[in-house]
Short mmCIF file of C-alpha atoms and ligand atoms in Angstrom, two decimals:
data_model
loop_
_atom_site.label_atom_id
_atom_site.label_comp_id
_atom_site.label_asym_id
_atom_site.label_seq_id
_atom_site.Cartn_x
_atom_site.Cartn_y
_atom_site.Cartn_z
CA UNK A 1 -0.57 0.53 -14.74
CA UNK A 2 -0.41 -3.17 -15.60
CA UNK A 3 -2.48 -4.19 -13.37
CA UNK A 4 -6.49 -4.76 -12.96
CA UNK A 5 -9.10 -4.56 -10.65
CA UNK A 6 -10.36 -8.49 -10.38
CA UNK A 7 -6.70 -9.14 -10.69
CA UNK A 8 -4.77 -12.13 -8.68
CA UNK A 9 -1.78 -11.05 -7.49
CA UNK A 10 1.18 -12.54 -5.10
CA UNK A 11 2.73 -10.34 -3.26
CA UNK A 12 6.57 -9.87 -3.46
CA UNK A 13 7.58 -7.39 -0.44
CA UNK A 14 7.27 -6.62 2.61
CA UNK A 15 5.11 -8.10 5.69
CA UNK A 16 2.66 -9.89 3.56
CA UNK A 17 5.23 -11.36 1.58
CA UNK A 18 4.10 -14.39 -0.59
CA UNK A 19 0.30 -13.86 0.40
CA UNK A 20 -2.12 -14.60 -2.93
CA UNK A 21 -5.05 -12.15 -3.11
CA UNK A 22 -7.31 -10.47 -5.25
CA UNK A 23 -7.03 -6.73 -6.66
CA UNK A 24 -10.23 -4.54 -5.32
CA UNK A 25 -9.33 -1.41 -6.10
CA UNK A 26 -6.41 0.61 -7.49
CA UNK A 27 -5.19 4.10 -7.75
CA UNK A 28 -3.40 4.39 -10.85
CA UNK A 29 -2.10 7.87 -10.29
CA UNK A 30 -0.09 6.85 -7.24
CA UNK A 31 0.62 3.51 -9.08
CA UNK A 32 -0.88 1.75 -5.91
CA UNK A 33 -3.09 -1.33 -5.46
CA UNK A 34 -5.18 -2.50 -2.69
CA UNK A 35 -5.39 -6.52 -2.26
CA UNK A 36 -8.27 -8.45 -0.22
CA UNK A 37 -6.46 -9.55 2.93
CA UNK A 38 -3.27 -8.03 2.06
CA UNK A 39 -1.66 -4.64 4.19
CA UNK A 40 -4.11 -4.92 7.29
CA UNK A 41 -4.13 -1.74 8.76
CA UNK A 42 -6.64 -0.63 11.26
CA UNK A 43 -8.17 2.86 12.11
CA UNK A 44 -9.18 3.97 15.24
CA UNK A 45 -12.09 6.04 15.13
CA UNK A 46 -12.93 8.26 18.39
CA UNK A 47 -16.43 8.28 20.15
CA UNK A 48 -18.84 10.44 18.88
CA UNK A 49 -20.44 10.57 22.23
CA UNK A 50 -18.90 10.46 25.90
CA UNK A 51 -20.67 7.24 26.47
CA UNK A 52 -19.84 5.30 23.70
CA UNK A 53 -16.54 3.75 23.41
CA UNK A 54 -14.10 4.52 19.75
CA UNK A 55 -14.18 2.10 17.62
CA UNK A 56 -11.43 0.09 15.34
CA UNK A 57 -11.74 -0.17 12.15
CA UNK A 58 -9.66 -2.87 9.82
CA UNK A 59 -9.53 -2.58 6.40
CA UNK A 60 -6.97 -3.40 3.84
CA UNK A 61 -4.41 -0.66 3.08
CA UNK A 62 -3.30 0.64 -0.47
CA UNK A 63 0.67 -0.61 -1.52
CA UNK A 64 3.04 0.08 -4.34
CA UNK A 65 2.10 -1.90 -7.34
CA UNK A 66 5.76 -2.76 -7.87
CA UNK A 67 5.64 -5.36 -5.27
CA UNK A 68 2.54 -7.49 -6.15
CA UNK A 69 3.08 -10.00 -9.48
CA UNK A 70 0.29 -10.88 -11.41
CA UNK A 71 -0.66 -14.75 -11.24
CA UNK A 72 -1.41 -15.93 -14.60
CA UNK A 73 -5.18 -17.29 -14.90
CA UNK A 74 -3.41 -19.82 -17.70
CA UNK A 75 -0.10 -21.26 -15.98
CA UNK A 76 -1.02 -20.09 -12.30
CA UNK A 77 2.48 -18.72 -11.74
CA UNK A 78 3.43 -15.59 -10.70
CA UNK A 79 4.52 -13.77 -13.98
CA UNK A 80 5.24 -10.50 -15.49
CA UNK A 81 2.97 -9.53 -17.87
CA UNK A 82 3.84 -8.13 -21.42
CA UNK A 83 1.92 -6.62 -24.46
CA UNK A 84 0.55 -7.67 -27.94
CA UNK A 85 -1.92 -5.82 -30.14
CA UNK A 86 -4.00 -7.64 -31.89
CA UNK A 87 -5.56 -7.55 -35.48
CA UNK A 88 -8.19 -5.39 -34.86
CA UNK A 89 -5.75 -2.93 -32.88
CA UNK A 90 -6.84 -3.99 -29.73
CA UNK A 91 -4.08 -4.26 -27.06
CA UNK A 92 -4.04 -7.54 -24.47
CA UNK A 93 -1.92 -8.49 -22.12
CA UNK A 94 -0.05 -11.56 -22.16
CA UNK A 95 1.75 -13.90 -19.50
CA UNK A 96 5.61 -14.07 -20.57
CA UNK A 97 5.79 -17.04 -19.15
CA UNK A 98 3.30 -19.18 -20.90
CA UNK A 99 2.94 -16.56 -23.76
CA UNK A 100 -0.83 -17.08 -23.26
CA UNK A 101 -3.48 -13.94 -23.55
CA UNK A 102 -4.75 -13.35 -20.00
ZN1 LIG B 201 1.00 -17.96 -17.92
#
């Protein structure tokens, strides 16, 4: 996966369409990401006693990584992000738009 936790991302599909938000966690083996604020969902938890009422719970659901680009911390566009190894063999990431290291 391309993407990193710390990330910023826009997101390209669905209901949160165009929304900016951070990467907090991702699951790389279902090639899914989870954004702050992005893919509300909420969870409804049942009482654990008769006299208390269930409780909702909102937190932000995981989403296919194919539909979030990363913004560039350079150019602060959206961008797709490519590859170059450097001397020492060490592989970064770079913005193909502004062909900058991010
Ligand atoms: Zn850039």
């Amino acid at each position: 996966m391309k993407l990193q936790k710390g990330d910023q991302v826009q997101i390209l599909a669905g209901k949160d369409k165009g929304k900016k938000g951070k990467i907090i966690q991702i699951f790389p083996d279902s090639d899914r990401i989870v954004v702050e604020g992005v893919n509300k969902m909420v969870k409804h938890l049942r009482a654990k006693r008769e006299n208390e009422g269930g409780q909702r719970v909102e937190f932000d659901g995981p989403f296919r990584a194919d539909n979030a680009a990363l913004i560039c911390s350079k150019c602060n566009k959206p961008t797709r992000i490519g590859y170059k190894f450097l001397e020492n063999k060490k592989k970064t990431r770079t913005c193909k738009k502004c062909k900058q290291t991010i």
